Coordinates of C-alpha atoms in Angstrom, one line a residue:
X1 CA -60.5 42.8 -42.1
X2 CA -61.1 44.0 -38.5
X3 CA -58.1 42.0 -37.2
X4 CA -55.8 43.6 -39.8
X5 CA -57.0 47.1 -38.8
X6 CA -56.3 46.3 -35.1
X7 CA -52.7 45.2 -35.9
X8 CA -52.1 48.3 -38.0
X9 CA -53.4 50.5 -35.3
X10 CA -51.1 48.8 -32.7
X11 CA -48.0 49.3 -34.9
X12 CA -48.9 52.9 -35.5
X13 CA -49.3 53.6 -31.8
X14 CA -46.0 51.9 -31.1
X15 CA -44.2 53.9 -33.7
X16 CA -45.7 57.1 -32.3
X17 CA -44.0 56.5 -28.9
X18 CA -41.2 59.0 -28.2
X19 CA -37.6 57.9 -27.9
X20 CA -37.6 58.7 -24.2
X21 CA -40.4 56.3 -23.5
X22 CA -38.6 53.5 -25.4
X23 CA -35.4 54.2 -23.3
X24 CA -37.4 54.0 -20.1
X25 CA -39.0 50.7 -21.1
X26 CA -35.6 49.2 -21.9
X27 CA -34.2 50.5 -18.6
X28 CA -37.1 48.9 -16.8
X29 CA -36.5 45.5 -18.5
X30 CA -32.8 45.6 -17.7
X31 CA -33.6 46.6 -14.1
X32 CA -35.9 43.6 -13.8
X33 CA -33.2 41.2 -15.1
X34 CA -30.6 42.7 -12.7
X35 CA -32.9 42.5 -9.7
X36 CA -33.8 38.9 -10.6
X37 CA -30.1 37.9 -11.0
X38 CA -29.2 39.5 -7.7
X39 CA -32.1 37.8 -6.0
X40 CA -31.0 34.4 -7.3
X41 CA -27.4 34.9 -6.2
X42 CA -28.6 36.0 -2.8
X43 CA -30.8 32.9 -2.4
X44 CA -27.9 30.6 -3.5
X45 CA -25.5 32.3 -1.1
X46 CA -27.9 32.2 1.8
X47 CA -28.6 28.5 1.1
X48 CA -24.9 27.8 1.0
X49 CA -24.3 29.7 4.3
X50 CA -27.2 27.9 5.9
X51 CA -25.9 24.5 4.9
X52 CA -22.4 25.5 6.1
X53 CA -23.8 26.6 9.5
X54 CA -25.7 23.3 9.8
X55 CA -22.6 21.3 9.1
X56 CA -20.7 23.4 11.6
X57 CA -23.4 22.9 14.2
X58 CA -23.2 19.1 13.5
X59 CA -19.5 19.1 14.1
X60 CA -20.0 21.0 17.3
X61 CA -22.7 18.6 18.5
X62 CA -20.4 15.7 17.7
X63 CA -17.6 17.3 19.6
X64 CA -19.8 17.9 22.6
X65 CA -21.0 14.3 22.5
X66 CA -17.5 13.1 22.5
X67 CA -16.6 15.0 25.6
X68 CA -19.7 13.6 27.3
X69 CA -18.7 10.8 29.7
X70 CA -21.9 8.9 28.9
X71 CA -21.0 8.7 25.2
X72 CA -17.4 7.6 25.5
X73 CA -16.5 4.6 23.4
X74 CA -15.3 1.3 24.6
X75 CA -12.2 1.4 22.3
X76 CA -8.7 2.2 23.5
X77 CA -7.4 5.7 22.7
X78 CA -5.3 6.0 19.6
X79 CA -3.4 9.1 18.7
X80 CA -3.5 10.6 15.2
X81 CA -0.6 10.3 12.8
X82 CA -0.2 13.9 11.5
X83 CA 1.5 14.7 8.2
X84 CA 1.8 18.1 6.4
X85 CA -1.0 18.6 3.9
X86 CA -0.3 19.9 0.4
X87 CA -2.4 22.8 -0.9
X88 CA -3.7 20.8 -3.9
X89 CA -5.5 18.4 -1.5
X90 CA -6.5 21.0 1.1
X91 CA -9.9 22.1 -0.2
X92 CA -13.1 22.6 1.8
X93 CA -11.5 21.4 5.0
X94 CA -12.4 22.1 8.6
X95 CA -10.1 21.7 11.6
X96 CA -11.2 18.8 13.8
X97 CA -10.1 20.8 17.0
X98 CA -11.3 24.4 16.5
X99 CA -13.8 23.5 13.7
X100 CA -12.7 26.6 11.7
X101 CA -11.8 26.5 8.0
X102 CA -8.5 24.8 7.2
X103 CA -8.6 25.4 3.5
X104 CA -5.6 27.4 2.3
X105 CA -6.5 30.6 0.4
X106 CA -5.2 30.8 -3.2
X107 CA -3.7 34.2 -2.6
X108 CA -1.4 33.1 0.2
X109 CA -0.4 29.9 -1.6
X110 CA 1.8 27.1 -0.1
X111 CA 2.8 29.2 2.9
X112 CA -0.6 28.6 4.5
X113 CA -0.9 25.0 3.1
X114 CA 2.2 24.1 5.2
X115 CA 0.3 25.0 8.4
X116 CA -2.3 22.3 7.7
X117 CA -1.9 18.7 8.9
X118 CA -3.9 15.6 7.9
X119 CA -4.0 12.3 9.7
X120 CA -2.6 9.6 7.3
X121 CA -4.9 7.0 8.9
X122 CA -8.4 8.5 9.4
X123 CA -8.1 11.6 7.2
X124 CA -8.8 14.2 9.9
X125 CA -7.5 17.7 9.3
X126 CA -6.2 20.2 11.8
X127 CA -4.1 23.4 12.0
X128 CA -0.5 22.8 13.1
X129 CA -1.0 24.8 16.3
X130 CA -4.2 22.7 17.1
X131 CA -2.7 19.3 16.5
X132 CA -1.4 18.9 20.0
X133 CA -4.9 19.5 21.4
X134 CA -6.6 16.9 19.1
X135 CA -8.5 14.0 20.8
X136 CA -7.0 10.5 20.6
X137 CA -9.9 9.1 18.6
X138 CA -8.0 7.8 15.6
X139 CA -8.4 4.3 14.2
X140 CA -7.3 1.8 16.9
X141 CA -5.4 -0.8 14.9
X142 CA -4.9 -3.2 17.8
X143 CA -7.7 -4.5 20.1
X144 CA -5.7 -7.5 21.3
X145 CA -7.3 -9.0 24.4
X146 CA -10.9 -7.9 23.5
X147 CA -13.6 -10.5 22.8
X148 CA -15.1 -8.5 19.9
X149 CA -14.3 -5.6 17.6
X150 CA -16.0 -2.5 18.8
X151 CA -17.4 0.3 16.6
X152 CA -15.3 3.4 16.4
X153 CA -17.7 6.3 15.7
X154 CA -16.3 9.5 14.4
X155 CA -16.8 12.2 11.8
X156 CA -16.2 11.1 8.2
X157 CA -13.5 13.6 7.4
X158 CA -12.7 12.1 4.0
X159 CA -15.4 11.4 1.5
X160 CA -15.3 8.1 -0.4
X161 CA -17.2 8.7 -3.6
X162 CA -17.8 5.1 -4.7
X163 CA -19.5 3.8 -1.6
X164 CA -22.8 2.0 -2.3
X165 CA -26.1 3.7 -1.6
X166 CA -27.1 1.4 1.3
X167 CA -24.3 2.8 3.4
X168 CA -25.9 6.3 3.3
X169 CA -28.7 5.2 5.7
X170 CA -28.6 5.2 9.5
X171 CA -27.8 1.7 10.8
X172 CA -30.4 2.1 13.6
X173 CA -33.4 4.0 12.3
X174 CA -32.7 3.3 8.5
X175 CA -33.4 6.9 7.7
X176 CA -31.2 8.8 5.2
X177 CA -28.1 10.4 6.6
X178 CA -27.5 12.8 3.8
X179 CA -28.8 15.8 5.9
X180 CA -31.1 18.6 4.9
X181 CA -31.5 22.4 5.3
X182 CA -33.8 21.9 8.2
X183 CA -31.0 20.5 10.4
X184 CA -31.5 17.1 11.9
X185 CA -29.3 14.9 14.0
X186 CA -25.5 14.9 13.4
X187 CA -24.0 11.7 11.9
X188 CA -21.3 9.4 13.0
X189 CA -19.3 7.0 10.8
X190 CA -17.6 3.8 11.9
X191 CA -13.9 3.7 11.0
X192 CA -14.1 0.0 10.4
X193 CA -17.3 -1.0 8.7
X194 CA -18.0 2.5 7.2
X195 CA -21.6 2.4 8.4
X196 CA -23.4 5.6 9.5
X197 CA -25.6 6.3 12.5
X198 CA -27.3 9.4 13.8
X199 CA -25.8 10.6 17.1
X200 CA -29.3 10.6 18.6
X201 CA -29.7 6.9 17.5
X202 CA -26.4 5.8 18.9
X203 CA -27.6 5.1 22.4
X204 CA -30.4 2.8 21.3
X205 CA -28.1 1.0 18.8
X206 CA -25.5 0.5 21.5
X207 CA -28.0 -1.0 23.9
X208 CA -29.3 -3.4 21.2
X209 CA -26.0 -4.6 19.7
X210 CA -23.4 -3.7 22.3
X211 CA -21.6 -1.6 19.8
X212 CA -20.0 -4.8 18.3
X213 CA -18.7 -4.3 14.7
X214 CA -18.6 -7.0 12.1
X215 CA -16.0 -5.1 9.9
X216 CA -18.5 -4.5 7.2
X217 CA -18.4 -5.9 3.6
X218 CA -14.6 -6.3 3.6
X219 CA -14.5 -8.4 6.7
X220 CA -12.5 -11.1 4.9
X221 CA -10.0 -8.7 3.5
X222 CA -9.5 -6.6 6.7
X223 CA -6.9 -7.7 9.2
X224 CA -9.0 -7.8 12.4
X225 CA -7.5 -5.7 15.2
X226 CA -8.3 -8.6 17.6
X227 CA -5.3 -10.5 16.3
X228 CA -2.8 -7.6 16.2
X229 CA -0.6 -7.2 19.2
X230 CA 1.6 -4.1 19.7
X231 CA 5.2 -4.7 20.5
X232 CA 6.9 -2.7 23.2
X233 CA 10.2 -1.6 21.8
X234 CA 11.8 0.2 24.7
X235 CA 15.5 1.3 24.5
X236 CA 16.4 -1.0 27.4
X237 CA 14.7 -4.0 25.6
X238 CA 16.5 -3.2 22.4
X239 CA 19.8 -3.0 24.2
X240 CA 19.2 -6.3 26.0
X241 CA 18.2 -7.9 22.6
X242 CA 21.4 -6.7 21.0
X243 CA 23.5 -8.1 23.9
X244 CA 21.6 -11.4 23.7
X245 CA 22.1 -11.6 19.9
X246 CA 25.8 -10.9 20.3
X247 CA 26.2 -13.5 23.0
X248 CA 24.4 -16.1 20.8
X249 CA 26.7 -15.2 17.9
X250 CA 29.8 -15.7 20.0
X251 CA 28.6 -18.9 21.5
X252 CA 27.7 -20.3 18.0
X253 CA 31.1 -19.4 16.6
X254 CA 32.9 -21.0 19.6
X255 CA 30.8 -24.2 19.2
X256 CA 31.6 -24.3 15.5
X257 CA 35.3 -23.9 16.1
X258 CA 35.3 -26.6 18.7
X259 CA 33.3 -28.9 16.4
X260 CA 35.8 -28.2 13.5
X261 CA 38.8 -29.0 15.7
X262 CA 37.1 -32.2 16.9
X263 CA 36.4 -33.2 13.4
X264 CA 40.0 -32.7 12.3
X265 CA 41.2 -34.8 15.2
X266 CA 38.7 -37.5 14.6
X267 CA 39.4 -37.6 10.9
X268 CA 43.1 -37.8 11.6
X269 CA 42.6 -40.7 14.0
X270 CA 40.3 -42.5 11.6
X271 CA 42.8 -42.1 8.8
X272 CA 45.6 -43.8 10.8
X273 CA 43.2 -46.5 11.9
X274 CA 42.2 -47.2 8.4
X275 CA 45.8 -47.5 7.3
X276 CA 46.4 -50.0 10.1
X277 CA 43.1 -52.0 9.5
X278 CA 43.6 -52.3 5.7
X279 CA 41.0 -49.7 4.7
X280 CA 38.2 -50.5 7.0
X281 CA 35.3 -48.1 6.4
X282 CA 33.9 -46.0 9.2
X283 CA 30.2 -45.9 9.4
X284 CA 29.8 -42.8 11.6
X285 CA 28.0 -39.9 10.1
X286 CA 29.2 -36.9 12.2
X287 CA 29.5 -34.3 9.5
X288 CA 26.7 -31.9 8.7
X289 CA 27.6 -32.2 5.1
X290 CA 27.1 -35.9 5.2
X291 CA 23.7 -35.6 6.9
X292 CA 22.6 -33.3 4.1
X293 CA 24.1 -34.7 0.9
X294 CA 24.5 -32.2 -2.0
X295 CA 26.6 -31.7 -5.1
X296 CA 30.2 -30.8 -4.5
X297 CA 30.6 -27.2 -3.6
X298 CA 26.8 -26.4 -3.6
X299 CA 24.7 -25.0 -0.8
X300 CA 21.6 -26.7 0.5
X301 CA 19.1 -24.8 2.6
X302 CA 16.7 -26.6 4.9
X303 CA 13.9 -24.9 6.8
X304 CA 13.0 -26.1 10.2
X305 CA 9.7 -25.7 12.0
X306 CA 10.6 -22.3 13.4
X307 CA 11.1 -20.8 10.0
X308 CA 14.9 -20.6 10.5
X309 CA 17.3 -21.7 7.8
X310 CA 20.5 -23.8 8.0
X311 CA 23.1 -24.3 5.3
X312 CA 25.3 -27.2 4.5
X313 CA 28.2 -27.7 2.2
X314 CA 29.5 -31.1 1.1
X315 CA 33.1 -31.7 0.1
X316 CA 35.0 -34.9 -0.8
X317 CA 38.2 -33.5 0.5
X318 CA 39.3 -33.9 4.1
X319 CA 40.8 -31.6 6.7
X320 CA 41.4 -28.5 4.6
X321 CA 37.8 -28.4 3.4
X322 CA 36.3 -28.8 6.8
X323 CA 37.5 -25.4 7.7
X324 CA 35.8 -24.1 4.6
X325 CA 32.6 -25.9 5.6
X326 CA 32.4 -24.5 9.1
X327 CA 33.2 -21.0 7.8
X328 CA 30.6 -21.1 5.1
X329 CA 28.0 -22.3 7.6
X330 CA 28.8 -19.5 10.0
X331 CA 28.7 -16.8 7.4
X332 CA 25.5 -18.1 5.8
X333 CA 23.5 -18.7 8.9
X334 CA 24.8 -15.5 10.5
X335 CA 23.7 -13.4 7.5
X336 CA 20.2 -14.9 7.6
X337 CA 19.9 -14.4 11.4
X338 CA 21.0 -10.8 11.0
X339 CA 18.4 -10.2 8.3
X340 CA 15.7 -11.7 10.5
X341 CA 16.8 -9.6 13.4
X342 CA 16.8 -6.4 11.4
X343 CA 13.3 -7.2 10.1
X344 CA 12.2 -8.1 13.6
X345 CA 13.4 -4.8 15.0
X346 CA 11.4 -2.9 12.4
X347 CA 8.2 -4.5 13.5
X348 CA 5.8 -2.5 15.7
X349 CA 3.1 -5.2 15.7
X350 CA 2.8 -8.9 15.4
X351 CA -0.1 -11.1 14.3
X352 CA -1.3 -13.7 16.8
X353 CA -3.8 -16.5 16.7
X354 CA -5.5 -15.7 13.4
X355 CA -8.4 -18.1 12.6
X356 CA -7.9 -20.7 9.9
X357 CA -10.4 -19.1 7.6
X358 CA -8.8 -15.6 7.7
X359 CA -7.8 -14.3 4.3
X360 CA -6.4 -10.8 5.0
X361 CA -5.0 -8.6 2.3
X362 CA -1.4 -7.4 2.4
X363 CA -1.1 -4.1 0.5
X364 CA 2.1 -2.7 -1.1
X365 CA 2.0 0.8 -2.5
X366 CA 4.7 2.5 -4.6
X367 CA 4.2 6.2 -4.5
X368 CA 6.6 6.8 -7.4
X369 CA 4.7 4.7 -9.9
X370 CA 2.9 6.3 -12.8
X371 CA 1.2 9.6 -11.9
X372 CA 2.4 9.5 -8.3
X373 CA -1.1 9.0 -6.8
X374 CA 0.2 6.8 -4.0
X375 CA -0.6 9.2 -1.2
X376 CA -4.4 9.2 -2.0
X377 CA -4.4 5.5 -2.5
X378 CA -2.7 4.9 0.8
X379 CA -5.2 7.2 2.5
X380 CA -8.2 5.3 1.2
X381 CA -6.6 2.0 2.0
X382 CA -6.0 3.1 5.6
X383 CA -9.6 4.1 5.8
X384 CA -11.1 0.9 4.3
X385 CA -8.6 -1.6 5.8
X386 CA -6.4 -1.9 8.8
X387 CA -3.4 0.4 8.5
X388 CA -1.1 -2.4 9.8
X389 CA -1.7 -4.3 6.6
X390 CA -0.8 -1.4 4.3
X391 CA 2.9 -0.8 3.5
X392 CA 4.7 1.8 1.4
X393 CA 7.6 0.7 -0.7
X394 CA 10.7 2.8 -1.0
X395 CA 14.5 2.4 -1.3
X396 CA 14.7 2.1 2.5
X397 CA 11.9 -0.4 2.9
X398 CA 11.1 -3.2 0.6
X399 CA 8.3 -5.9 0.6
X400 CA 10.3 -8.0 3.0
X401 CA 8.9 -6.1 6.1
X402 CA 5.3 -6.8 5.2
X403 CA 6.0 -10.4 4.2
X404 CA 7.8 -11.0 7.5
X405 CA 4.8 -9.7 9.4
X406 CA 2.5 -12.1 7.6
X407 CA 4.9 -15.0 7.7
X408 CA 2.7 -16.9 10.2
X409 CA -0.5 -16.3 8.3
X410 CA -1.3 -19.6 6.5
X411 CA -3.6 -18.0 3.8
X412 CA -3.4 -14.3 2.8
X413 CA -3.5 -12.3 -0.4
X414 CA -1.3 -9.6 -1.7
X415 CA -2.3 -6.4 -3.5
X416 CA 0.4 -4.4 -5.4
X417 CA -0.4 -0.8 -6.2
X418 CA 2.1 0.2 -8.9
X419 CA 3.5 -0.7 -12.3
X420 CA 5.1 -3.7 -13.8
X421 CA 8.4 -3.0 -12.1
X422 CA 6.7 -2.8 -8.7
X423 CA 4.9 -6.1 -9.3
X424 CA 8.2 -7.8 -10.2
X425 CA 9.8 -6.4 -7.1
X426 CA 7.1 -7.9 -4.9
X427 CA 7.1 -11.2 -6.8
X428 CA 10.8 -11.6 -6.3
X429 CA 10.5 -11.0 -2.6
X430 CA 7.7 -13.6 -2.4
X431 CA 9.9 -16.1 -4.3
X432 CA 12.8 -15.6 -1.9
X433 CA 10.5 -16.3 1.1
X434 CA 10.1 -20.0 0.1
X435 CA 6.4 -20.1 1.0
X436 CA 4.9 -23.6 0.9
X437 CA 1.8 -22.0 -0.8
X438 CA 2.7 -18.6 -2.3
X439 CA 0.0 -16.0 -1.8
X440 CA -2.0 -14.9 -4.9
X441 CA -1.2 -11.4 -6.1
X442 CA -3.6 -8.8 -7.4
X443 CA -2.6 -5.6 -9.2
X444 CA -3.9 -2.1 -8.9
X445 CA -2.6 -0.6 -12.2
X446 CA -1.0 2.6 -11.0
X447 CA 2.0 2.6 -13.3
X448 CA 2.6 3.8 -16.9
X449 CA 2.4 0.8 -19.2
X450 CA 0.7 -1.7 -16.8
X451 CA 1.3 -4.5 -19.4
X452 CA 1.0 -7.3 -16.8
X453 CA -2.1 -5.8 -15.3
X454 CA -3.7 -5.7 -18.8
X455 CA -2.9 -9.3 -19.4
X456 CA -4.4 -10.4 -16.1
X457 CA -7.6 -8.3 -16.7
X458 CA -6.9 -5.8 -13.9
X459 CA -7.1 -2.8 -16.3
X460 CA -4.6 -0.5 -18.0
X461 CA -4.6 2.4 -15.5
X462 CA -6.3 4.4 -12.7
X463 CA -8.7 6.0 -15.2
X464 CA -10.2 2.7 -16.2
X465 CA -10.4 1.7 -12.5
X466 CA -12.4 4.8 -11.7
X467 CA -14.8 4.2 -14.6
X468 CA -15.5 0.7 -13.2
X469 CA -16.6 1.9 -9.8
X470 CA -13.5 3.0 -8.0
X471 CA -11.5 1.4 -5.1
X472 CA -14.6 0.1 -3.3
X473 CA -15.6 -2.0 -6.3
X474 CA -12.0 -3.0 -6.9
X475 CA -11.7 -4.6 -3.4
X476 CA -14.9 -6.6 -4.1
X477 CA -13.3 -7.8 -7.3
X478 CA -10.2 -9.0 -5.4
X479 CA -12.3 -11.0 -3.0
X480 CA -14.1 -12.8 -5.9
X481 CA -11.1 -13.0 -8.3
X482 CA -10.0 -16.4 -9.7
X483 CA -6.4 -17.5 -9.2
X484 CA -4.4 -18.1 -12.4
X485 CA -0.8 -19.4 -12.8
X486 CA 1.9 -17.0 -13.9
X487 CA 5.0 -18.4 -15.7
X488 CA 8.0 -17.4 -13.6
X489 CA 11.6 -18.4 -14.2
X490 CA 14.5 -18.9 -11.8
X491 CA 17.6 -17.6 -13.6
X492 CA 21.0 -18.8 -12.4
X493 CA 24.1 -17.2 -13.9
X494 CA 27.1 -19.4 -13.8
X495 CA 30.6 -19.4 -15.3
X496 CA 31.9 -21.8 -17.8
X497 CA 33.3 -23.9 -14.9
X498 CA 29.8 -24.1 -13.4
X499 CA 30.5 -21.7 -10.5
X500 CA 27.6 -19.3 -9.6
X501 CA 28.5 -15.7 -10.5
X502 CA 25.4 -14.0 -9.0
X503 CA 22.6 -14.8 -6.7
X504 CA 19.7 -16.6 -8.5
X505 CA 17.1 -14.1 -9.9
X506 CA 13.5 -14.6 -10.7
X507 CA 11.7 -13.1 -13.8
X508 CA 8.4 -13.3 -15.7
X509 CA 8.3 -15.1 -19.0
X510 CA 9.3 -12.0 -20.9
X511 CA 12.7 -10.3 -21.1
X512 CA 13.9 -7.0 -22.4
X513 CA 17.5 -6.5 -23.6
X514 CA 19.3 -4.0 -25.7
X515 CA 17.4 -0.8 -26.7
X516 CA 14.3 -1.9 -24.7
X517 CA 16.4 -2.3 -21.5
X518 CA 18.3 0.9 -22.1
X519 CA 15.1 2.9 -22.4
X520 CA 13.7 1.4 -19.2
X521 CA 16.9 2.2 -17.4
X522 CA 17.1 5.7 -18.6
X523 CA 13.5 6.3 -17.5
X524 CA 14.2 4.8 -14.1
X525 CA 17.2 7.1 -13.7
X526 CA 15.3 10.1 -14.9
X527 CA 12.5 9.4 -12.4
X528 CA 14.9 9.2 -9.5
X529 CA 16.6 12.5 -10.5
X530 CA 13.5 14.5 -11.5
X531 CA 10.3 12.9 -10.0
X532 CA 8.4 16.1 -10.8
X533 CA 8.4 15.2 -14.5
X534 CA 6.2 12.1 -13.9
X535 CA 2.9 13.7 -12.9
X536 CA 0.5 11.9 -15.3
X537 CA 0.3 8.6 -17.2
X538 CA 0.2 10.4 -20.6
X539 CA 3.3 12.5 -19.8
X540 CA 5.1 9.3 -18.8
X541 CA 4.4 7.7 -22.1
X542 CA 5.6 10.9 -23.9
X543 CA 8.9 10.6 -22.0
X544 CA 9.2 6.9 -22.9
X545 CA 8.7 7.8 -26.6
X546 CA 11.3 10.5 -26.4
X547 CA 13.9 8.2 -24.8
X548 CA 13.1 5.5 -27.3
X549 CA 13.4 7.8 -30.3
X550 CA 16.7 9.1 -28.9
X551 CA 18.1 5.5 -28.7
X552 CA 17.0 4.7 -32.2
X553 CA 18.5 7.9 -33.7
X554 CA 21.9 7.5 -32.2
X555 CA 22.0 3.8 -33.4
X556 CA 23.7 2.6 -30.2
X557 CA 22.4 -0.9 -30.8
X558 CA 22.7 -1.1 -34.5
X559 CA 25.1 -4.1 -34.3
X560 CA 23.5 -5.6 -31.3
X561 CA 22.0 -8.8 -33.0
X562 CA 25.6 -9.8 -34.0
X563 CA 26.9 -9.3 -30.5
X564 CA 24.5 -11.5 -28.7
X565 CA 24.3 -15.3 -28.8
X566 CA 21.2 -17.0 -27.3
X567 CA 21.4 -20.7 -26.4
X568 CA 18.3 -22.7 -25.3
X569 CA 18.7 -26.3 -24.2
X570 CA 22.0 -26.6 -26.0
X571 CA 20.8 -25.1 -29.3
X572 CA 21.7 -21.7 -30.6
X573 CA 18.7 -19.4 -31.4
X574 CA 19.1 -16.9 -34.1
X575 CA 18.2 -13.4 -32.9
X576 CA 16.1 -11.5 -35.5
X577 CA 17.5 -8.1 -36.6
X578 CA 14.4 -6.1 -35.6
X579 CA 14.8 -7.2 -32.0

C-alpha cells in the first residue's frame, strides 16, 4: 500500500509541473544529445587528421631517408612510366614528390583528374608538374650482371587487399607494420618480394642479409631480373641492321638465281647424256626438293637449331618448275625472316642464361574483354611479377611478341587474362610457333561468358575470383595447378582439286556457325565501335541476349539447316533443325 501511495504522489507531482518547466527539460535533453554528437564528430575528425599527419610524416621521413647517401640502395636507377590517371581510380592519393593530396575533387571533375599521373609499374602517383622531379626509384626490371637480386625498398603506393597476414610484419624485428596513432617508424615495402620493413630496422637487416631478395612466395613464377638484359636500340644500330638485312636479302636472291641457272644447265646436260646413254639414271641429289621429299606441290617446313625455318617444294617436272621452286623458297623464307626481324626490332629486352628449373609465367592481358578491368589487372601483375613478362594484347600487338621473347625458355607457363576469344587467340599463336613442348595455359576469366574457363575450373568471372581470395591466391593456384589436355583441331580448307584455299587454322573442339556465329560477330563489331557500352559482365550478357533475340526475330537463318552439308570421314551428317 505504501508503494502505491508513493507512485501516485510522484505522478501527481509530475502532472503539477508547469509547461515551461517541461519545455526546459526537453531543451536540456536535446542540448545534451547535440553536444554529445558534436563531441563524437570532433573526436573522429581529430583522429582522422592525426592519422593523416602521421602518414604524411612517415612519407616525409622515407623521402629524407632516400636522399641520405648512407641509405641509398644497391639497385640501378629506373625511371617511372607515367600514365594519365582517371578520376575513378584517383582516390585518397598523395603525390610521391610534393607529398600533397593528389585526389581530384568531385566538384572540378575530370579537369583535375587529367593532371594526375600514375606509374604503370609500381603504382606511384604524382602531379603532372611534379613528374619531372620524381626520383628514379621504380622497379628495376633488369639486373643483368649482378650476382643476386637486391631488395628494392619503397613506399607501398598501391594497396593489395588479398595479401596474407604474415606479410604485414617487419622482416627484421617481426613487429606489426600496420602503424598506430602514437607514430612509430615509417615502413618500406620491397617491390619484388612484397615484404615490409621498418626504416629504422633496415640498416640492421641490410647488415645481416646483405639486402639480398629471394623474390618472395612467387619466386618460381617471377622472371628474375638477373636473366633480363636490356637491348640498346640506337638509331645508328637500327640503320646498320636494316642495311645488313637488305644486303643479306640481295645476296640470298643472287645465290638462288645462280643456283637456279646452274640447275637448268645441269638438267639440260643430264637429259642429253641420258638420251645418248640409253636412259642411264643420275644418282646425284642436288635439288633441295629432292633432299626434302614431299607430296607434289606441297610445302615442307624444317626447323634448324637456330630456330630458323626453311621451305622446300618438290615437283616432278623439270626446268619450268625449278623456277617456281626457287621463287617459292625465296618468298617463303623471306617472309619468315621479315617477320622475325619485325619481332626482333620490337624487343627491348632479351632473356639470357635462365636456369633449367626456371618456370616463369608469361602473362597476356586483353583490356577490352568483359568489364574492361584490364588496367587494374595489369597494374597488379606489374607489382607482383616482373613487368617484362606482362604483355597487353591489342590490334597492333598480338601474342607473338611475348612468345618470341620466351622462345629460348625451355619451360614456361602462360596466363591469359580475358575471355574465350582471347584464349583462342593466344592458343592459335602458340600452335603457330611449333613448340616442341607447348607451354601450359592458365585462364583468368575476365570475359563475358568464360565457357572455357568454367570447363577447366578457373571460374566464371572476376567476381568468383575475388570471393576465392583475389589475385594473390590465384597465382598460388597457377603454381600448383594440374596440366590437362585440351582437344585442339588443325583445320585445312582445300578446294575440290585438293589445293589449299586458306592458311591452316586451329580451333577448339566446339564450333559455332549460323545464328551463333552472327551474334558473336555483331557483338565484336559493336565492342569495336562503342566500347563504352561494355562496362560490366551483366550488361555484356544483356547485349548478347538483345542481339540473339534480334537474329531470331528476323529469321535470317530460318532455312540454314537445308543450306549446310556436313561431311565427316566421308559420311554426310544430318544437321538438326534446332541448330
